Short mmCIF file of C-alpha atoms (C1' of nucleotides) in Angstrom, two decimals:
data_model
loop_
_atom_site.label_atom_id
_atom_site.label_comp_id
_atom_site.label_asym_id
_atom_site.label_seq_id
_atom_site.Cartn_x
_atom_site.Cartn_y
_atom_site.Cartn_z
CA MET A 80 -57.31 -28.96 14.28
CA PRO A 81 -59.31 -32.60 14.57
CA GLU A 82 -58.15 -35.15 16.60
CA LEU A 83 -59.09 -36.38 19.64
CA PRO A 84 -56.01 -35.18 21.86
CA ASP A 85 -56.16 -31.65 20.06
CA VAL A 86 -60.03 -31.17 21.05
CA GLU A 87 -59.10 -32.64 24.59
CA VAL A 88 -56.47 -29.76 25.02
CA THR A 89 -58.94 -27.18 23.52
CA ARG A 90 -61.54 -28.64 26.06
CA ARG A 91 -59.17 -27.92 29.05
CA ARG A 92 -58.49 -24.39 27.55
CA LEU A 93 -62.22 -23.78 27.33
CA GLU A 94 -62.80 -25.14 30.85
CA ARG A 95 -60.11 -22.75 32.47
CA TRP A 96 -62.00 -19.80 30.52
CA LEU A 97 -65.16 -20.46 31.15
CA VAL A 98 -66.34 -22.44 34.01
CA GLY A 99 -67.94 -20.17 36.63
CA ALA A 100 -68.01 -17.63 34.40
CA THR A 101 -71.24 -15.81 33.53
CA ILE A 102 -71.81 -14.50 29.53
CA THR A 103 -71.74 -11.00 28.47
CA ALA A 104 -72.03 -11.57 25.56
CA ALA A 105 -71.98 -13.72 22.62
CA ARG A 106 -71.93 -13.21 19.07
CA SER A 107 -71.89 -14.97 15.67
CA ALA A 108 -72.96 -13.30 12.07
CA ASP A 109 -71.76 -17.14 10.57
CA ARG A 110 -74.44 -18.97 9.24
CA ARG A 111 -72.49 -21.77 7.85
CA VAL A 112 -70.80 -22.77 11.70
CA LEU A 113 -74.05 -21.93 13.33
CA ARG A 114 -75.67 -24.77 11.37
CA PRO A 115 -78.32 -25.64 12.63
CA GLY A 116 -78.97 -22.33 14.48
CA SER A 117 -78.92 -18.60 14.06
CA PRO A 118 -77.29 -15.38 15.21
CA ARG A 119 -80.17 -14.72 17.00
CA ALA A 120 -80.50 -17.87 18.45
CA PHE A 121 -77.06 -18.13 19.10
CA GLY A 122 -77.00 -15.03 21.49
CA HIS A 123 -80.17 -15.55 22.79
CA ALA A 124 -79.08 -19.17 24.27
CA LEU A 125 -75.60 -17.79 25.72
CA VAL A 126 -75.96 -14.33 27.26
CA GLY A 127 -76.44 -14.27 30.82
CA ARG A 128 -75.75 -17.59 31.53
CA ALA A 129 -73.06 -18.79 33.66
CA VAL A 130 -70.95 -21.93 32.24
CA SER A 131 -71.08 -25.03 34.26
CA ALA A 132 -68.72 -27.40 32.64
CA VAL A 133 -66.95 -28.17 29.50
CA GLU A 134 -67.37 -31.69 28.68
CA ARG A 135 -65.67 -33.60 25.58
CA ARG A 136 -67.00 -37.05 23.59
CA GLY A 137 -64.67 -37.87 20.91
CA LYS A 138 -64.34 -34.56 18.68
CA TRP A 139 -67.29 -33.09 20.31
CA ILE A 140 -67.15 -30.22 22.77
CA ARG A 141 -70.08 -29.86 25.25
CA VAL A 142 -70.29 -26.47 27.18
CA ARG A 143 -73.13 -26.76 30.19
CA LEU A 144 -74.95 -23.59 30.82
CA ASP A 145 -76.92 -22.80 34.28
CA ASP A 146 -79.95 -23.30 32.78
CA GLY A 147 -79.79 -26.79 31.17
CA GLY A 148 -78.76 -25.40 27.84
CA ARG A 149 -75.57 -26.49 25.87
CA LEU A 150 -73.58 -25.18 23.32
CA PHE A 151 -71.69 -27.75 21.04
CA SER A 152 -69.00 -27.18 19.27
CA HIS A 153 -67.14 -29.51 16.94
CA LEU A 154 -63.61 -28.12 15.30
CA GLY A 155 -64.20 -29.66 11.88
CA MET A 156 -61.04 -29.47 9.63
CA THR A 157 -59.48 -26.00 10.69
CA GLY A 158 -61.24 -24.56 14.13
CA TRP A 159 -59.77 -23.73 17.30
CA TRP A 160 -60.52 -21.68 20.36
CA ILE A 161 -58.48 -18.76 21.57
CA GLU A 162 -58.66 -16.33 24.11
CA ALA A 163 -58.28 -12.65 22.25
CA GLY A 164 -58.68 -10.02 25.44
CA GLY A 165 -60.30 -7.31 23.78
CA ALA A 166 -58.39 -7.69 20.13
CA PRO A 167 -60.13 -7.16 17.19
CA ALA A 168 -61.71 -9.44 14.82
CA GLY A 169 -59.37 -11.28 12.83
CA ALA A 170 -60.14 -12.51 9.44
CA ALA A 171 -61.10 -16.21 10.20
CA GLU A 172 -62.94 -15.35 13.40
CA ARG A 173 -65.99 -16.99 13.40
CA ALA A 174 -67.74 -16.31 17.00
CA ARG A 175 -66.96 -14.41 20.43
CA ILE A 176 -68.14 -14.91 23.77
CA ASP A 177 -67.12 -12.75 26.25
CA VAL A 178 -67.69 -13.38 29.68
CA THR A 179 -66.85 -11.88 33.28
CA ARG A 180 -65.92 -14.16 36.66
CA ARG A 181 -64.97 -12.67 39.88
CA GLY A 182 -64.57 -8.72 38.29
CA SER A 183 -61.91 -10.17 35.38
CA SER A 184 -63.17 -10.31 32.26
CA LEU A 185 -62.25 -12.66 28.95
CA SER A 186 -63.15 -12.39 25.32
CA VAL A 187 -63.01 -16.28 23.60
CA ARG A 188 -63.04 -16.80 20.07
CA TYR A 189 -63.61 -19.74 17.78
CA VAL A 190 -61.21 -19.22 14.72
CA ASP A 191 -62.13 -21.41 11.49
CA PRO A 192 -60.98 -20.58 8.09
CA ARG A 193 -62.54 -23.27 6.23
CA ARG A 194 -65.28 -23.28 7.91
CA PHE A 195 -66.02 -27.10 8.66
CA GLY A 196 -66.88 -26.54 12.14
CA ARG A 197 -70.48 -26.16 13.78
CA LEU A 198 -71.20 -24.40 16.95
CA VAL A 199 -74.84 -25.44 17.99
CA VAL A 200 -76.95 -23.69 20.67
CA ALA A 201 -79.54 -26.76 21.92
CA ALA A 202 -81.74 -27.32 25.22
CA ARG A 203 -80.57 -31.16 24.70
CA ASP A 204 -78.11 -33.17 23.36
CA LEU A 205 -77.81 -33.53 19.34
CA PRO A 206 -77.94 -36.85 18.01
CA ASP A 207 -74.19 -36.33 16.71
CA TRP A 208 -73.19 -36.30 20.21
CA THR A 209 -75.70 -39.48 21.74
CA SER A 210 -74.80 -41.27 19.07
CA LEU A 211 -70.80 -41.51 19.40
CA GLY A 212 -69.20 -44.74 20.28
CA PRO A 213 -66.79 -45.02 23.34
CA ASP A 214 -64.67 -42.44 24.12
CA PRO A 215 -60.85 -43.77 24.31
CA LEU A 216 -60.09 -41.07 27.39
CA ALA A 217 -63.54 -41.20 29.39
CA ASP A 218 -64.18 -45.00 28.61
CA GLY A 219 -60.95 -46.87 27.43
CA ILE A 220 -60.29 -48.66 24.36
CA ASP A 221 -62.19 -51.88 25.07
CA ALA A 222 -60.83 -54.88 23.09
CA SER A 223 -63.74 -57.23 23.14
CA VAL A 224 -66.24 -54.45 22.61
CA LEU A 225 -63.96 -53.07 19.60
CA ALA A 226 -63.90 -56.72 18.45
CA SER A 227 -67.51 -56.55 18.58
CA ARG A 228 -68.36 -53.66 16.46
CA LEU A 229 -65.72 -54.68 14.15
CA ALA A 230 -66.81 -57.72 13.37
CA ARG A 231 -70.34 -56.45 12.13
CA THR A 232 -69.09 -54.59 8.71
CA ARG A 233 -66.81 -55.92 5.97
CA ARG A 234 -65.77 -52.39 5.34
CA ALA A 235 -62.01 -51.62 5.27
CA ALA A 236 -60.76 -51.83 8.97
CA LYS A 237 -59.41 -48.42 9.10
CA ASP A 238 -62.32 -46.61 7.98
CA ALA A 239 -64.37 -48.69 10.51
CA VAL A 240 -62.11 -47.36 13.20
CA MET A 241 -62.80 -44.15 12.25
CA ASP A 242 -66.50 -44.28 12.38
CA GLN A 243 -67.33 -42.42 14.91
CA THR A 244 -70.33 -44.36 16.27
CA VAL A 245 -67.44 -47.02 16.23
CA LEU A 246 -65.10 -45.31 18.55
CA ALA A 247 -65.14 -41.60 18.77
CA GLY A 248 -62.30 -39.40 18.17
CA VAL A 249 -60.02 -41.44 16.13
CA GLY A 250 -59.47 -39.37 12.62
CA ASN A 251 -56.85 -40.21 9.90
CA ILE A 252 -53.95 -39.36 11.33
CA ILE A 253 -54.34 -41.49 14.66
CA ALA A 254 -55.68 -44.15 12.55
CA THR A 255 -53.13 -44.36 9.61
CA GLU A 256 -50.21 -44.35 12.74
CA ALA A 257 -52.25 -46.85 14.70
CA PHE A 258 -52.49 -49.78 11.94
CA TRP A 259 -48.70 -49.20 11.40
CA TYR A 260 -47.80 -49.54 15.03
CA ALA A 261 -49.87 -52.56 14.74
CA ARG A 262 -48.70 -54.42 11.93
CA ILE A 263 -52.02 -54.81 10.30
CA ASP A 264 -53.15 -53.66 6.28
CA PRO A 265 -55.83 -50.77 7.04
CA ARG A 266 -57.61 -52.51 3.69
CA ALA A 267 -58.33 -55.45 5.27
CA PRO A 268 -61.98 -56.07 5.78
CA SER A 269 -63.19 -55.14 9.34
CA ALA A 270 -64.45 -58.19 10.14
CA ASP A 271 -61.43 -60.55 8.78
CA LEU A 272 -59.43 -58.95 12.03
CA SER A 273 -58.58 -61.78 14.33
CA ARG A 274 -58.77 -61.04 18.15
CA ALA A 275 -55.35 -60.84 18.48
CA GLN A 276 -55.32 -58.11 15.82
CA VAL A 277 -57.72 -56.13 17.32
CA GLY A 278 -55.91 -56.60 20.65
CA ARG A 279 -53.04 -54.90 18.95
CA LEU A 280 -54.98 -52.37 17.14
CA ALA A 281 -56.57 -51.32 20.73
CA ARG A 282 -53.00 -50.68 22.45
CA ALA A 283 -51.95 -48.78 19.51
CA LEU A 284 -54.79 -46.42 19.29
CA ASP A 285 -54.82 -45.99 22.88
CA ALA A 286 -50.98 -45.28 22.95
CA GLU A 287 -50.90 -43.34 20.43
CA ILE A 288 -53.83 -40.92 21.32
CA ARG A 289 -51.74 -40.88 24.58
CA ARG A 290 -48.29 -39.97 23.15
CA GLU A 291 -50.14 -37.01 20.82
CA LEU A 292 -52.11 -35.56 23.85
CA GLY A 293 -48.85 -36.06 26.13
CA LEU A 294 -47.14 -33.78 23.16
CA ARG A 295 -49.37 -31.25 23.96
CA GLU A 296 -49.19 -31.22 27.54
CA GLY A 297 -46.57 -28.55 29.13
CA ARG A 298 -47.11 -26.47 26.22
CA ASP A 299 -49.55 -24.12 25.41
CA ASP A 300 -48.97 -23.18 21.57
CA ASP A 301 -51.24 -24.06 19.18
CA ASP A 302 -48.92 -26.06 16.98
CA TRP A 303 -50.49 -29.32 16.85
CA THR A 304 -48.48 -30.75 14.25
CA ASP A 305 -46.68 -33.72 15.86
CA PRO A 306 -43.93 -35.93 14.70
CA VAL A 307 -45.59 -38.70 13.13
CA GLU A 308 -44.05 -42.79 11.52
CA ILE A 309 -45.72 -43.12 8.33
CA TYR A 310 -48.60 -40.48 7.95
CA GLY A 311 -48.26 -38.53 4.63
CA ARG A 312 -44.90 -40.60 4.43
CA ALA A 313 -45.61 -42.90 0.97
CA GLY A 314 -42.91 -43.17 -1.25
CA SER A 315 -40.16 -42.70 1.80
CA PRO A 316 -38.74 -46.04 3.59
CA CYS A 317 -40.96 -47.66 6.08
CA PRO A 318 -39.35 -46.70 9.59
CA ARG A 319 -38.98 -50.31 10.80
CA CYS A 320 -38.47 -52.32 7.61
CA ARG A 321 -37.46 -50.18 5.11
CA ALA A 322 -39.82 -51.39 2.41
CA VAL A 323 -41.20 -48.54 0.62
CA VAL A 324 -44.25 -46.64 2.19
CA ARG A 325 -47.22 -47.08 -0.49
CA GLN A 326 -50.48 -44.81 -0.49
CA ALA A 327 -54.19 -46.08 -0.88
CA VAL A 328 -57.52 -44.53 -0.56
CA ILE A 329 -59.80 -45.64 2.37
CA GLY A 330 -63.09 -44.75 2.64
CA GLY A 331 -62.45 -41.49 1.20
CA ARG A 332 -59.23 -40.61 2.77
CA THR A 333 -55.86 -41.11 1.85
CA SER A 334 -53.84 -43.51 3.93
CA ALA A 335 -50.67 -44.59 3.95
CA PHE A 336 -49.25 -48.27 4.62
CA CYS A 337 -46.28 -50.68 4.49
CA PRO A 338 -46.81 -53.16 2.14
CA ARG A 339 -44.15 -55.58 4.22
CA CYS A 340 -45.02 -54.94 7.56
CA GLN A 341 -48.55 -54.36 7.73
CA GLY A 342 -49.54 -57.73 5.95
CA ARG A 343 -52.34 -60.07 5.78
"C1'" DC B 100 -52.49 -23.19 -12.78
"C1'" DT B 101 -52.88 -27.85 -10.09
"C1'" DC B 102 -52.92 -30.45 -6.36
"C1'" DT B 103 -53.71 -31.69 -1.29
"C1'" DA B 104 -55.73 -31.34 3.43
"C1'" DT B 105 -55.99 -33.58 10.65
"C1'" DG B 106 -63.87 -34.20 9.00
"C1'" DT B 107 -68.45 -34.96 8.36
"C1'" DT B 108 -72.63 -35.28 4.95
"C1'" DT B 109 -75.35 -35.79 1.38
"C1'" DA B 110 -76.32 -37.63 -3.70
"C1'" DA B 111 -75.19 -41.28 -6.70
"C1'" DT B 112 -74.06 -45.79 -8.10
"C1'" DT B 113 -73.64 -50.73 -7.10
"C1'" DG C 251 -81.41 -52.53 2.48
"C1'" DA C 252 -76.43 -52.05 2.21
"C1'" DA C 253 -72.32 -50.77 0.95
"C1'" DT C 254 -69.20 -48.31 -1.59
"C1'" DT C 255 -67.76 -44.12 -4.08
"C1'" DA C 256 -67.76 -39.58 -5.27
"C1'" DA C 257 -68.69 -34.89 -4.51
"C1'" DA C 258 -69.64 -31.18 -1.83
"C1'" DC C 259 -68.56 -27.94 1.79
"C1'" DA C 260 -64.47 -23.42 2.15
"C1'" DT C 261 -59.82 -21.66 2.40
"C1'" DA C 262 -55.01 -22.00 2.80
"C1'" DG C 263 -50.97 -23.29 1.10
"C1'" DA C 264 -47.43 -26.06 -1.47
#
DNA sequence: CTCTATGTTTAATT
DNA sequence: GAATTAAACATAGA
């Protein structure tokens, strides 16, 4: 469930469920997801605490507690949060947080089949959080800032854009789509992008993030597969110029691009 | 059976 | 050092 729009929707749900509530139980037996951490430390840090805020930066969520402690949640590839009443645990449930607020109680569950996600309790911010680049929603995507960051490396431009310390929250779908909208070859060395290209890229990234977020707003399901133009469409015609969409592995990630209109 | 996957980290190689 | 590449993680689905 990963890219920024999904994480933002998840943040809003957690905020609705948790802020102002007091944690009555917190359990996880999953040492893979609690990394670093332990079942004992997880419960100890959370039980009895009230939740003061649920924040997001890039793909990370930070739950703030009334004693200054924090719970960090990264959804990895297949993580999501649900409110499950008192239902029994499903097969992929990795953690459970029960809360009470003004006499009513909720049971919030972290579900993650592949367990690439993480839950970390800490008294201070994690390096993973503090090292994140600008957040596209909170900070906006400043083309000048992005240009200066992209100018520092000759890695493929798409790889650089997906670097969470360059810009926080952009994943493979958003990056693939944005390079197509901006008509830029995702394999081009990052430092070779012109100022005009970075400007188009910044606008395309912003538009794609807001488009996907908009599709999820006004909906309250867990369907997060949105219509895309070329992601996963190698071999079919480019929706813009009808050339056959190609595929390449960039920074270890499968990427689709149009060889005709994503030139130079 | 094989191949792929919205993410990140780590080891190996150049 | 930097940069690139492959493998690894764990599971489900086509």
